[in-house]
Structure formats: structure tokens, C-alpha cells
mmCIF file of C-alpha atoms and ligand atoms in Angstrom:
data_model
loop_
_atom_site.group_PDB
_atom_site.id
_atom_site.type_symbol
_atom_site.label_atom_id
_atom_site.label_comp_id
_atom_site.label_asym_id
_atom_site.label_seq_id
_atom_site.Cartn_x
_atom_site.Cartn_y
_atom_site.Cartn_z
ATOM 1 C CA MET T 1 20.428 26.397 -38.329
ATOM 2 C CA LYS T 2 17.849 28.509 -36.538
ATOM 3 C CA ILE T 3 15.106 27.571 -34.101
ATOM 4 C CA ALA T 4 11.712 29.274 -33.929
ATOM 5 C CA PHE T 5 9.833 29.379 -30.645
ATOM 6 C CA HIS T 6 6.176 30.251 -30.420
ATOM 7 C CA ILE T 7 5.809 33.297 -28.176
ATOM 8 C CA GLY T 8 3.349 33.144 -25.369
ATOM 9 C CA SER T 9 2.899 31.467 -22.061
ATOM 10 C CA SER T 10 4.294 27.982 -21.787
ATOM 11 C CA ASP T 11 6.383 26.183 -19.226
ATOM 12 C CA PHE T 12 9.101 25.069 -21.605
ATOM 13 C CA ASN T 13 9.533 28.256 -23.640
ATOM 14 C CA PRO T 14 11.520 30.446 -21.191
ATOM 15 C CA ARG T 15 13.734 27.489 -20.381
ATOM 16 C CA TRP T 16 14.367 26.750 -24.062
ATOM 17 C CA ILE T 17 15.261 30.392 -24.673
ATOM 18 C CA LYS T 18 17.554 30.496 -21.644
ATOM 19 C CA TYR T 19 19.400 27.445 -22.942
ATOM 20 C CA CYS T 20 19.791 28.940 -26.431
ATOM 21 C CA ILE T 21 21.142 32.222 -25.055
ATOM 22 C CA ALA T 22 23.581 30.400 -22.775
ATOM 23 C CA ASN T 23 24.807 28.221 -25.623
ATOM 24 C CA ASN T 24 24.782 30.761 -28.474
ATOM 25 C CA ILE T 25 22.155 28.875 -30.434
ATOM 26 C CA PRO T 26 20.386 31.100 -32.997
ATOM 27 C CA PHE T 27 16.660 31.456 -32.446
ATOM 28 C CA LYS T 28 13.755 33.774 -33.041
ATOM 29 C CA GLU T 29 10.309 34.103 -31.593
ATOM 30 C CA VAL T 30 7.311 33.737 -33.880
ATOM 31 C CA ASN T 31 3.603 33.978 -33.342
ATOM 32 C CA CYS T 32 1.947 30.792 -34.546
ATOM 33 C CA TYR T 33 -1.442 32.513 -34.255
ATOM 34 C CA ASP T 34 -0.511 34.884 -37.120
ATOM 35 C CA GLY T 35 -1.884 34.209 -40.591
ATOM 36 C CA ASP T 36 1.575 34.447 -42.162
ATOM 37 C CA ILE T 37 3.238 31.953 -39.834
ATOM 38 C CA ILE T 38 4.582 29.816 -42.684
ATOM 39 C CA GLU T 39 6.349 32.892 -44.049
ATOM 40 C CA GLN T 40 7.638 33.809 -40.579
ATOM 41 C CA LEU T 41 9.246 30.389 -40.441
ATOM 42 C CA SER T 42 10.948 30.625 -43.820
ATOM 43 C CA ASP T 43 14.402 31.293 -42.338
ATOM 44 C CA CYS T 44 14.052 28.639 -39.615
ATOM 45 C CA ASP T 45 14.724 24.910 -39.701
ATOM 46 C CA ILE T 46 13.018 24.067 -36.447
ATOM 47 C CA LEU T 47 9.769 25.044 -34.704
ATOM 48 C CA MET T 48 9.258 24.312 -31.021
ATOM 49 C CA TRP T 49 5.857 24.966 -29.471
ATOM 50 C CA GLN T 50 4.637 23.569 -26.189
ATOM 51 C CA HIS T 51 0.985 23.671 -27.032
ATOM 52 C CA HIS T 52 -1.411 23.134 -24.189
ATOM 53 C CA GLN T 53 -4.643 21.200 -23.728
ATOM 54 C CA SER T 54 -6.367 24.136 -22.054
ATOM 55 C CA HIS T 55 -5.316 26.922 -24.429
ATOM 56 C CA PRO T 56 -8.290 27.337 -26.762
ATOM 57 C CA LYS T 57 -6.323 28.485 -29.805
ATOM 58 C CA ASP T 58 -3.777 25.702 -29.412
ATOM 59 C CA ILE T 59 -6.537 23.097 -29.398
ATOM 60 C CA LEU T 60 -7.841 24.476 -32.672
ATOM 61 C CA PHE T 61 -4.711 24.078 -34.767
ATOM 62 C CA ALA T 62 -1.378 23.447 -32.998
ATOM 63 C CA LYS T 63 -1.158 19.826 -34.108
ATOM 64 C CA GLN T 64 -2.242 20.682 -37.661
ATOM 65 C CA LEU T 65 0.419 23.366 -38.020
ATOM 66 C CA LEU T 66 3.207 21.272 -36.489
ATOM 67 C CA PHE T 67 2.383 18.175 -38.525
ATOM 68 C CA ALA T 68 2.029 20.174 -41.749
ATOM 69 C CA LEU T 69 5.538 21.545 -41.189
ATOM 70 C CA GLU T 70 6.901 18.131 -40.275
ATOM 71 C CA GLN T 71 5.432 16.619 -43.422
ATOM 72 C CA THR T 72 7.142 19.264 -45.523
ATOM 73 C CA GLY T 73 10.605 18.893 -44.050
ATOM 74 C CA LYS T 74 10.901 21.082 -40.962
ATOM 75 C CA ILE T 75 11.933 19.679 -37.613
ATOM 76 C CA VAL T 76 9.247 20.247 -35.007
ATOM 77 C CA PHE T 77 8.667 19.737 -31.329
ATOM 78 C CA PRO T 78 6.445 17.995 -30.509
ATOM 79 C CA ASP T 79 6.392 15.874 -33.654
ATOM 80 C CA PHE T 80 3.654 13.568 -34.882
ATOM 81 C CA ASN T 81 4.747 10.431 -33.014
ATOM 82 C CA THR T 82 5.031 12.453 -29.826
ATOM 83 C CA ALA T 83 1.814 14.430 -29.948
ATOM 84 C CA TRP T 84 -0.957 13.010 -32.135
ATOM 85 C CA HIS T 85 -2.366 11.227 -29.059
ATOM 86 C CA PHE T 86 -1.841 14.184 -26.701
ATOM 87 C CA ASP T 87 -4.902 14.748 -24.507
ATOM 88 C CA ASP T 88 -6.609 11.828 -26.232
ATOM 89 C CA LYS T 89 -6.895 8.748 -24.036
ATOM 90 C CA VAL T 90 -8.936 6.957 -26.696
ATOM 91 C CA GLY T 91 -6.107 7.376 -29.214
ATOM 92 C CA GLN T 92 -3.638 6.224 -26.561
ATOM 93 C CA LYS T 93 -5.663 3.051 -25.982
ATOM 94 C CA TYR T 94 -5.315 1.976 -29.603
ATOM 95 C CA LEU T 95 -1.657 2.923 -29.777
ATOM 96 C CA LEU T 96 -0.630 1.223 -26.555
ATOM 97 C CA GLU T 97 -2.629 -1.913 -27.317
ATOM 98 C CA ALA T 98 -0.984 -2.057 -30.737
ATOM 99 C CA VAL T 99 2.543 -1.924 -29.278
ATOM 100 C CA ASN T 100 1.816 -4.075 -26.215
ATOM 101 C CA GLY T 101 2.330 -1.041 -24.036
ATOM 102 C CA TYR T 102 1.117 -2.456 -20.706
ATOM 103 C CA LEU T 103 -1.958 -0.219 -20.674
ATOM 104 C CA ALA T 104 -4.547 -1.071 -17.985
ATOM 105 C CA PRO T 105 -7.351 -3.061 -19.688
ATOM 106 C CA SER T 106 -9.533 -0.462 -21.382
ATOM 107 C CA TRP T 107 -12.854 -0.413 -23.197
ATOM 108 C CA VAL T 108 -14.296 2.139 -25.570
ATOM 109 C CA PHE T 109 -17.787 2.052 -27.046
ATOM 110 C CA TYR T 110 -19.367 4.073 -29.816
ATOM 111 C CA GLU T 111 -22.745 2.331 -29.575
ATOM 112 C CA LYS T 112 -24.993 2.705 -26.574
ATOM 113 C CA ASP T 113 -26.439 -0.818 -26.669
ATOM 114 C CA LYS T 114 -22.983 -2.397 -26.734
ATOM 115 C CA ALA T 115 -21.877 -0.222 -23.814
ATOM 116 C CA LEU T 116 -24.975 -1.143 -21.831
ATOM 117 C CA SER T 117 -24.612 -4.877 -22.369
ATOM 118 C CA TRP T 118 -20.932 -4.694 -21.377
ATOM 119 C CA ALA T 119 -21.891 -2.709 -18.243
ATOM 120 C CA LYS T 120 -24.486 -5.360 -17.370
ATOM 121 C CA GLU T 121 -21.967 -8.210 -17.446
ATOM 122 C CA THR T 122 -18.740 -6.637 -16.205
ATOM 123 C CA SER T 123 -17.364 -6.469 -12.659
ATOM 124 C CA TYR T 124 -17.017 -3.278 -10.605
ATOM 125 C CA PRO T 125 -15.499 -0.887 -9.778
ATOM 126 C CA LYS T 126 -14.237 0.464 -13.096
ATOM 127 C CA VAL T 127 -12.707 3.840 -13.952
ATOM 128 C CA PHE T 128 -14.531 6.197 -16.294
ATOM 129 C CA LYS T 129 -12.487 8.760 -18.230
ATOM 130 C CA LEU T 130 -13.183 11.384 -20.809
ATOM 131 C CA ARG T 131 -10.630 11.241 -23.592
ATOM 132 C CA GLY T 132 -9.221 14.658 -22.625
ATOM 133 C CA GLY T 133 -8.407 16.470 -19.399
ATOM 134 C CA ALA T 134 -5.508 16.624 -16.973
ATOM 135 C CA GLY T 135 -4.892 16.582 -13.237
ATOM 136 C CA SER T 136 -7.537 13.843 -12.754
ATOM 137 C CA GLN T 137 -10.292 16.334 -13.583
ATOM 138 C CA ASN T 138 -12.154 14.007 -15.936
ATOM 139 C CA VAL T 139 -11.458 10.700 -14.202
ATOM 140 C CA ARG T 140 -14.028 9.031 -11.925
ATOM 141 C CA LEU T 141 -14.637 5.768 -10.121
ATOM 142 C CA VAL T 142 -17.681 3.784 -11.254
ATOM 143 C CA ARG T 143 -18.762 1.735 -8.270
ATOM 144 C CA ASN T 144 -21.591 -0.309 -9.719
ATOM 145 C CA LYS T 145 -23.804 -1.099 -12.676
ATOM 146 C CA SER T 146 -26.280 1.681 -12.079
ATOM 147 C CA GLU T 147 -23.512 4.320 -12.015
ATOM 148 C CA ALA T 148 -22.188 2.881 -15.278
ATOM 149 C CA TYR T 149 -25.672 2.963 -16.832
ATOM 150 C CA ARG T 150 -26.075 6.589 -15.810
ATOM 151 C CA LEU T 151 -22.748 7.557 -17.404
ATOM 152 C CA ILE T 152 -23.557 5.639 -20.593
ATOM 153 C CA LYS T 153 -26.943 7.348 -20.880
ATOM 154 C CA LYS T 154 -25.270 10.704 -20.483
ATOM 155 C CA ALA T 155 -22.498 9.874 -22.993
ATOM 156 C CA PHE T 156 -25.106 9.025 -25.624
ATOM 157 C CA GLY T 157 -27.587 11.667 -24.440
ATOM 158 C CA LYS T 158 -26.656 15.219 -23.599
ATOM 159 C CA GLY T 159 -22.926 14.459 -23.328
ATOM 160 C CA PHE T 160 -20.280 15.650 -20.872
ATOM 161 C CA ASN T 161 -18.654 19.023 -20.490
ATOM 162 C CA ASN T 162 -14.873 18.929 -20.584
ATOM 163 C CA PHE T 163 -14.886 21.306 -17.685
ATOM 164 C CA ASP T 164 -17.052 20.278 -14.739
ATOM 165 C CA ARG T 165 -17.406 23.529 -12.794
ATOM 166 C CA TRP T 166 -18.465 22.053 -9.438
ATOM 167 C CA ARG T 167 -15.795 19.397 -9.446
ATOM 168 C CA ALA T 168 -13.235 22.021 -10.423
ATOM 169 C CA PHE T 169 -14.375 24.308 -7.617
ATOM 170 C CA LYS T 170 -14.215 21.544 -5.012
ATOM 171 C CA GLU T 171 -10.745 20.552 -6.215
ATOM 172 C CA ARG T 172 -9.461 24.135 -5.976
ATOM 173 C CA PHE T 173 -10.890 24.392 -2.474
ATOM 174 C CA ARG T 174 -9.216 21.114 -1.478
ATOM 175 C CA LYS T 175 -5.875 22.353 -2.798
ATOM 176 C CA TYR T 176 -6.226 25.602 -0.881
ATOM 177 C CA SER T 177 -7.294 23.931 2.379
ATOM 178 C CA GLU T 178 -4.420 21.423 2.175
ATOM 179 C CA GLY T 179 -1.936 24.226 1.570
ATOM 180 C CA TYR T 180 -1.095 23.457 -2.090
ATOM 181 C CA SER T 181 -2.457 26.654 -3.619
ATOM 182 C CA PRO T 182 -3.346 30.227 -2.632
ATOM 183 C CA PHE T 183 -6.816 31.539 -1.842
ATOM 184 C CA LEU T 184 -6.714 33.493 -5.108
ATOM 185 C CA ASP T 185 -7.136 30.186 -6.928
ATOM 186 C CA VAL T 186 -10.387 29.589 -5.023
ATOM 187 C CA LEU T 187 -11.610 33.015 -6.097
ATOM 188 C CA LYS T 188 -10.727 32.235 -9.703
ATOM 189 C CA ALA T 189 -12.626 28.947 -9.423
ATOM 190 C CA THR T 190 -15.637 30.890 -8.120
ATOM 191 C CA VAL T 191 -15.621 32.924 -11.336
ATOM 192 C CA ARG T 192 -15.405 29.654 -13.255
ATOM 193 C CA LEU T 193 -18.703 28.578 -11.641
ATOM 194 C CA VAL T 194 -20.362 31.226 -13.786
ATOM 195 C CA ILE T 195 -18.017 31.656 -16.758
ATOM 196 C CA PRO T 196 -16.539 28.393 -18.003
ATOM 197 C CA PRO T 197 -13.034 28.504 -19.508
ATOM 198 C CA ALA T 198 -12.813 29.182 -23.238
ATOM 199 C CA TYR T 199 -11.191 25.832 -23.965
ATOM 200 C CA SER T 200 -14.332 23.982 -22.862
ATOM 201 C CA LYS T 201 -16.328 26.005 -25.394
ATOM 202 C CA VAL T 202 -13.859 25.155 -28.147
ATOM 203 C CA MET T 203 -13.902 21.475 -27.290
ATOM 204 C CA GLY T 204 -17.680 21.315 -27.105
ATOM 205 C CA LYS T 205 -19.456 18.346 -25.556
ATOM 206 C CA GLU T 206 -17.918 14.937 -25.187
ATOM 207 C CA PHE T 207 -20.601 12.914 -26.842
ATOM 208 C CA GLY T 208 -21.080 9.635 -28.689
ATOM 209 C CA TYR T 209 -18.437 7.497 -27.003
ATOM 210 C CA ILE T 210 -17.678 6.152 -23.576
ATOM 211 C CA TYR T 211 -14.341 5.033 -22.192
ATOM 212 C CA PHE T 212 -13.671 2.809 -19.188
ATOM 213 C CA GLN T 213 -10.549 1.337 -17.671
ATOM 214 C CA GLU T 214 -10.090 -1.560 -15.308
ATOM 215 C CA PHE T 215 -9.742 -0.153 -11.799
ATOM 216 C CA ILE T 216 -6.342 -1.095 -10.395
ATOM 217 C CA PRO T 217 -6.936 -1.028 -6.629
ATOM 218 C CA GLY T 218 -4.636 -0.485 -3.677
ATOM 219 C CA ASN T 219 -2.412 2.310 -5.033
ATOM 220 C CA ASP T 220 -1.475 5.179 -2.735
ATOM 221 C CA SER T 221 0.300 6.952 -5.618
ATOM 222 C CA ASP T 222 1.142 6.861 -9.288
ATOM 223 C CA THR T 223 4.667 6.873 -10.691
ATOM 224 C CA ARG T 224 5.411 9.219 -13.543
ATOM 225 C CA ILE T 225 8.440 8.594 -15.726
ATOM 226 C CA ILE T 226 9.408 11.197 -18.307
ATOM 227 C CA VAL T 227 11.540 9.944 -21.174
ATOM 228 C CA ILE T 228 13.367 12.460 -23.347
ATOM 229 C CA GLY T 229 15.546 10.756 -25.935
ATOM 230 C CA ASP T 230 17.877 8.411 -24.067
ATOM 231 C CA LYS T 231 17.329 9.873 -20.614
ATOM 232 C CA ALA T 232 14.544 9.560 -18.046
ATOM 233 C CA PHE T 233 13.535 11.173 -14.784
ATOM 234 C CA ALA T 234 10.692 10.464 -12.427
ATOM 235 C CA LEU T 235 8.520 11.417 -9.517
ATOM 236 C CA LYS T 236 5.752 9.891 -7.464
ATOM 237 C CA ARG T 237 2.418 11.595 -6.909
ATOM 238 C CA MET T 238 0.418 10.646 -3.856
ATOM 239 C CA VAL T 239 -3.337 10.108 -4.162
ATOM 240 C CA ARG T 240 -5.777 12.572 -2.651
ATOM 241 C CA LYS T 241 -7.297 11.756 0.754
ATOM 242 C CA ASN T 242 -10.163 9.220 0.439
ATOM 243 C CA ASP T 243 -9.608 9.041 -3.308
ATOM 244 C CA PHE T 244 -7.761 6.851 -5.809
ATOM 245 C CA ARG T 245 -6.498 9.654 -8.065
ATOM 246 C CA ALA T 246 -2.952 10.954 -7.874
ATOM 247 C CA SER T 247 -2.374 13.252 -10.824
ATOM 248 C CA GLY T 248 -2.876 16.902 -9.864
ATOM 249 C CA SER T 249 -3.024 16.103 -6.124
ATOM 250 C CA GLY T 250 -0.078 18.416 -5.399
ATOM 251 C CA SER T 251 1.555 15.865 -3.090
ATOM 252 C CA ILE T 252 4.798 14.785 -4.757
ATOM 253 C CA ARG T 253 7.775 12.650 -3.712
ATOM 254 C CA TYR T 254 11.136 12.914 -5.433
ATOM 255 C CA ALA T 255 13.560 10.542 -3.710
ATOM 256 C CA LYS T 256 15.096 7.951 -6.026
ATOM 257 C CA SER T 257 14.134 5.263 -3.502
ATOM 258 C CA GLU T 258 10.447 6.115 -4.131
ATOM 259 C CA ILE T 259 10.702 5.080 -7.779
ATOM 260 C CA ASP T 260 10.346 1.478 -8.904
ATOM 261 C CA GLU T 261 12.991 1.153 -11.607
ATOM 262 C CA ARG T 262 10.902 -1.388 -13.502
ATOM 263 C CA CYS T 263 8.760 1.601 -14.519
ATOM 264 C CA VAL T 264 11.812 3.435 -15.869
ATOM 265 C CA LYS T 265 12.829 0.384 -17.917
ATOM 266 C CA MET T 266 9.322 -0.074 -19.247
ATOM 267 C CA ALA T 267 9.038 3.602 -20.162
ATOM 268 C CA PHE T 268 12.306 3.422 -22.147
ATOM 269 C CA GLU T 269 11.081 0.259 -23.830
ATOM 270 C CA ILE T 270 7.688 1.676 -24.825
ATOM 271 C CA ASN T 271 9.201 4.980 -25.891
ATOM 272 C CA GLU T 272 11.491 3.177 -28.293
ATOM 273 C CA LYS T 273 8.492 1.464 -29.877
ATOM 274 C CA LEU T 274 6.617 4.750 -30.122
ATOM 275 C CA ASN T 275 9.643 6.617 -31.446
ATOM 276 C CA ALA T 276 8.620 9.688 -29.452
ATOM 277 C CA GLN T 277 10.754 12.714 -28.592
ATOM 278 C CA CYS T 278 9.409 13.248 -25.102
ATOM 279 C CA LEU T 279 6.692 11.424 -23.204
ATOM 280 C CA ALA T 280 5.488 11.150 -19.629
ATOM 281 C CA TYR T 281 4.345 7.644 -18.639
ATOM 282 C CA ASP T 282 1.977 7.277 -15.657
ATOM 283 C CA PHE T 283 2.110 3.899 -13.898
ATOM 284 C CA VAL T 284 0.172 2.240 -11.089
ATOM 285 C CA PHE T 285 0.758 -1.290 -9.744
ATOM 286 C CA ASP T 286 -1.608 -4.226 -10.185
ATOM 287 C CA GLY T 287 -2.508 -7.026 -7.729
ATOM 288 C CA GLU T 288 0.705 -8.864 -8.622
ATOM 289 C CA ASN T 289 2.722 -5.683 -8.039
ATOM 290 C CA LYS T 290 3.430 -5.278 -11.759
ATOM 291 C CA PRO T 291 3.528 -1.769 -13.277
ATOM 292 C CA VAL T 292 0.508 -0.940 -15.408
ATOM 293 C CA LEU T 293 0.296 2.145 -17.570
ATOM 294 C CA VAL T 294 -2.736 4.441 -17.270
ATOM 295 C CA GLU T 295 -1.796 7.381 -19.466
ATOM 296 C CA ILE T 296 0.871 9.039 -21.638
ATOM 297 C CA SER T 297 1.430 12.736 -22.310
ATOM 298 C CA TYR T 298 4.137 14.802 -23.996
ATOM 299 C CA GLY T 299 3.319 17.891 -21.921
ATOM 300 C CA PHE T 300 4.089 18.400 -18.254
ATOM 301 C CA SER T 301 4.393 21.231 -15.735
ATOM 302 C CA ALA T 302 8.073 22.094 -15.711
ATOM 303 C CA ASN T 303 8.160 23.515 -12.172
ATOM 304 C CA ALA T 304 7.077 20.239 -10.619
ATOM 305 C CA TYR T 305 10.196 18.475 -11.928
ATOM 306 C CA ASP T 306 12.823 20.966 -10.801
ATOM 307 C CA LYS T 307 13.213 19.050 -7.556
ATOM 308 C CA CYS T 308 14.098 15.739 -9.234
ATOM 309 C CA GLU T 309 17.426 14.604 -7.788
ATOM 310 C CA GLY T 310 18.869 13.037 -10.911
ATOM 311 C CA TYR T 311 18.060 11.018 -14.013
ATOM 312 C CA TRP T 312 18.649 7.589 -15.549
ATOM 313 C CA ASN T 313 20.426 7.011 -18.826
ATOM 314 C CA LYS T 314 19.361 4.243 -21.185
ATOM 315 C CA GLN T 315 21.821 1.840 -19.568
ATOM 316 C CA MET T 316 19.771 2.421 -16.405
ATOM 317 C CA GLU T 317 22.667 4.191 -14.701
ATOM 318 C CA TRP T 318 21.591 6.843 -12.212
ATOM 319 C CA CYS T 319 23.123 10.273 -12.816
ATOM 320 C CA GLU T 320 22.826 12.253 -9.618
ATOM 321 C CA GLY T 321 22.415 16.030 -9.531
ATOM 322 C CA ALA T 322 20.657 18.889 -11.271
ATOM 323 C CA PHE T 323 19.921 18.523 -14.980
ATOM 324 C CA ASP T 324 18.194 20.464 -17.753
ATOM 325 C CA PRO T 325 15.564 18.486 -19.695
ATOM 326 C CA TYR T 326 14.734 21.589 -21.755
ATOM 327 C CA GLY T 327 18.333 21.738 -22.960
ATOM 328 C CA TRP T 328 18.051 18.039 -23.844
ATOM 329 C CA MET T 329 15.064 18.901 -26.036
ATOM 330 C CA ILE T 330 17.007 21.604 -27.879
ATOM 331 C CA GLU T 331 20.001 19.300 -28.391
ATOM 332 C CA MET T 332 17.685 16.642 -29.771
ATOM 333 C CA MET T 333 16.285 19.100 -32.333
ATOM 334 C CA ILE T 334 19.714 20.334 -33.384
ATOM 335 C CA LYS T 335 21.021 16.796 -33.828
ATOM 336 C CA LYS T 336 18.212 16.068 -36.264
ATOM 337 C CA ASP T 337 19.022 19.114 -38.334
HETATM 338 N N1 LIG J 1 -7.209 2.362 -14.171
HETATM 339 C C1 LIG J 1 -6.845 2.980 -13.056
HETATM 340 N N2 LIG J 1 -6.794 2.304 -11.863
HETATM 341 C C2 LIG J 1 -6.427 2.952 -10.731
HETATM 342 N N3 LIG J 1 -6.109 4.248 -10.672
HETATM 343 C C3 LIG J 1 -6.136 4.967 -11.816
HETATM 344 C C4 LIG J 1 -6.505 4.356 -13.057
HETATM 345 N N4 LIG J 1 -6.459 5.292 -14.017
HETATM 346 C C5 LIG J 1 -6.084 6.435 -13.407
HETATM 347 N N5 LIG J 1 -5.885 6.246 -12.092
HETATM 348 C C6 LIG J 1 -5.494 7.280 -11.123
HETATM 349 O O1 LIG J 1 -6.167 8.489 -11.500
HETATM 350 C C7 LIG J 1 -5.231 9.508 -11.833
HETATM 351 C C8 LIG J 1 -5.688 10.283 -13.061
HETATM 352 O O2 LIG J 1 -5.813 9.436 -14.181
HETATM 353 P P1 LIG J 1 -5.183 9.743 -15.598
HETATM 354 O O3 LIG J 1 -5.726 8.733 -16.535
HETATM 355 O O4 LIG J 1 -3.718 9.810 -15.488
HETATM 356 O O5 LIG J 1 -5.820 11.148 -15.953
HETATM 357 P P2 LIG J 1 -5.235 12.633 -16.042
HETATM 358 O O6 LIG J 1 -5.034 12.852 -17.499
HETATM 359 O O7 LIG J 1 -6.291 13.509 -15.505
HETATM 360 O O8 LIG J 1 -3.951 12.665 -15.283
HETATM 361 C C9 LIG J 1 -3.898 8.802 -12.030
HETATM 362 O O9 LIG J 1 -2.869 9.677 -11.636
HETATM 363 C C10 LIG J 1 -4.013 7.581 -11.142
HETATM 364 O O10 LIG J 1 -3.616 7.881 -9.815
HETATM 365 MG MG1 LIG J 2 -2.247 11.328 -15.723
#
């Protein structure tokens, strides 16, 4: 049994390797960008690659490579059930509706006239989202009909960029001024005003569809539960000032008392239906104080979770103290072998 890790920058990779070294688990590093990757993997049973939504090469073929290997008998992380809907909120809508996954009511349109007649009749505010994007970058409040009309015209006209340079700049400046990131990040964002990131070129325009979600008002945070196998951990992200969006705000709470355990239970329940290896579930609370899901994602920023004070097992018992989710991932792969 040997594990292959894709070399290159990823949050999980150094932690996976550390775990393998500490536990004498055989591994090698491969370069998935090489033309002979299938050959490189010939002496391995497992490939683990934390591909990323903003790495241009990953977007081009990470899923295709992983799923091709999975189909032909290798064990991969992330596998199909875990990742086909990664960075694809439209895919997630269908999946979560199909399994009764408590997704906030969502609408997607592929025809402009249908979108316009829905926008004419519906109530406001609503939330507009592109299918991809993280850290709230492509999520906006739609306050009224005319804002919805404008977005619909754009979706079926010139389309949206995945990377909105002005919004990104303002967000970097906010993070700097609130003490969440260094001034260097502002400088980098200034460069991005002129040179957009490569991933936005690869992804091209978001065009020909529009996606809205019911706005769930009154939330000062969202609750993120990460399920890996039969364990779960959580944190709460506070919304930005004068905003409704939490993800990417930088303001995080870790205490167990901050987490509504109904979310943990629901995340376990949905994860079982989805048969996923590892998924983050983002919840807000509706007018009746019930958890409502707004998004799922297999990927997450490892550093942000190091401060979690413990985890739940599937029996909903709290296990206090430090833990290693990246080791859990490795153990899960080995068990399957
Ligand atoms: N339907 C909604 N109602 C209220 N708030 C929402 C809704 N959808 C998203 N949000 C807020 O916006 C944030 C970003 O939305 P999300 O869909 O998770 O996008 P991203 O992929 O950028 O994290 C969430 O963290 C949540 O605070
Ligand atoms: Mg989110």
C-alpha cells in the first residue's frame, strides 16, 4: 500500500505528509501536471490531491484525473461523491434538493424570459450567487426587482467575471483595516486591479444562467460543520460589518457553546446520504430558528481550524482537545485499500 500526493502548494498536503512520516506510512510525491502521471502512479494505490478552485491548472483537469483513476480502481481523495459539486453551487442545488438536504430555497434559470417573469413576481430581497467562488466573493444581496432585472440582463448579456477586481480590492482593504491581513495583501490586490488572476481567465465568463437563493435574514454569522467520515468539527464565522455575508470575513468563533448541535446532527445526516469523504456544511438560521444550508464544499483552509477545541463523533459525543483531521483523511484512505 502506497499513497501518492500531488506536489505543490495546498493546505492539506504538508499535514498529510507529516502524518505519514510520523506513522511510517509509505508515500511518494507525484506531479499531476506531468503528461506521464498515470505511469507515475503505477506503484501507488491511492492518490490524494487537494485541488483548489483558484489554481488555474487544477480547474482544468483535477476532477477529470481523479475520477478517471477512481473509475479504474484507485482510491482517490477527493472522490467523485465528495468533489463533483465542488465550487459549483448550481450542482449543489440539484444534489441537495434530491436528498432533501435542507438547502435554502434556490432558483436557477437558463432562459432569460423565465428569469425575468420570476423576478417580476417574487419577493425581495433575494441572494444572487455565481456558481463558483469562495469567501463570499461572488455572493450579493438583491434588494428589489430592478436590481434583479439588471443582474438577469447581465447574465444573459455580457456575463459576469469570476473575479470582480473592484470588489476584491475593497474586500482586501477591509481585511487590512480591520486587522485581519497585512498591508502586502492590499498591494497584491492593487496589482489585481490591472492583471486579473489566471484562474478567472481559465474559467471565462459566467454566462447563460442565473442563480438566486431565498435571503434568510437576521443572521449575525454562519455555522460551518466539517464532516470527515464519522467525525465532525465546527466553527462560527461572524458576518462583516453592515453586511449579511460571513464566509471569508476573518472573524471566527471556536467555543463549543457557539455551535448549535442541530447543525452537527444535520451535517452527519446529509453526509451519510451523500456518501462523501469530507465536506464542509455552511448553515444559517431561518425565521423559525431552524438550520438552513447555504453551501457545501470539500475544501477548506486548514489553518482556520487549528483552533477548534474538539470534535463530535457520530454518537454526538464531544471529544475535547487537539485532533488531526488530516490524519483522519489518511486513515480513511488506508481503510479502503
Ligand atoms: N441564502 C442566504 N441567506 C442569508 N445569508 C446567506 C445566504 N447565502 C449565503 N449567505 C451568507 O453569505 C455567505 C457566503 O455565501 P456562500 O454561499 O457560502 O458563498 P461562498 O462560497 O463565497 O462562501 C455565507 O457565509 C452566509 O453568511
Ligand atoms: Mg460558504
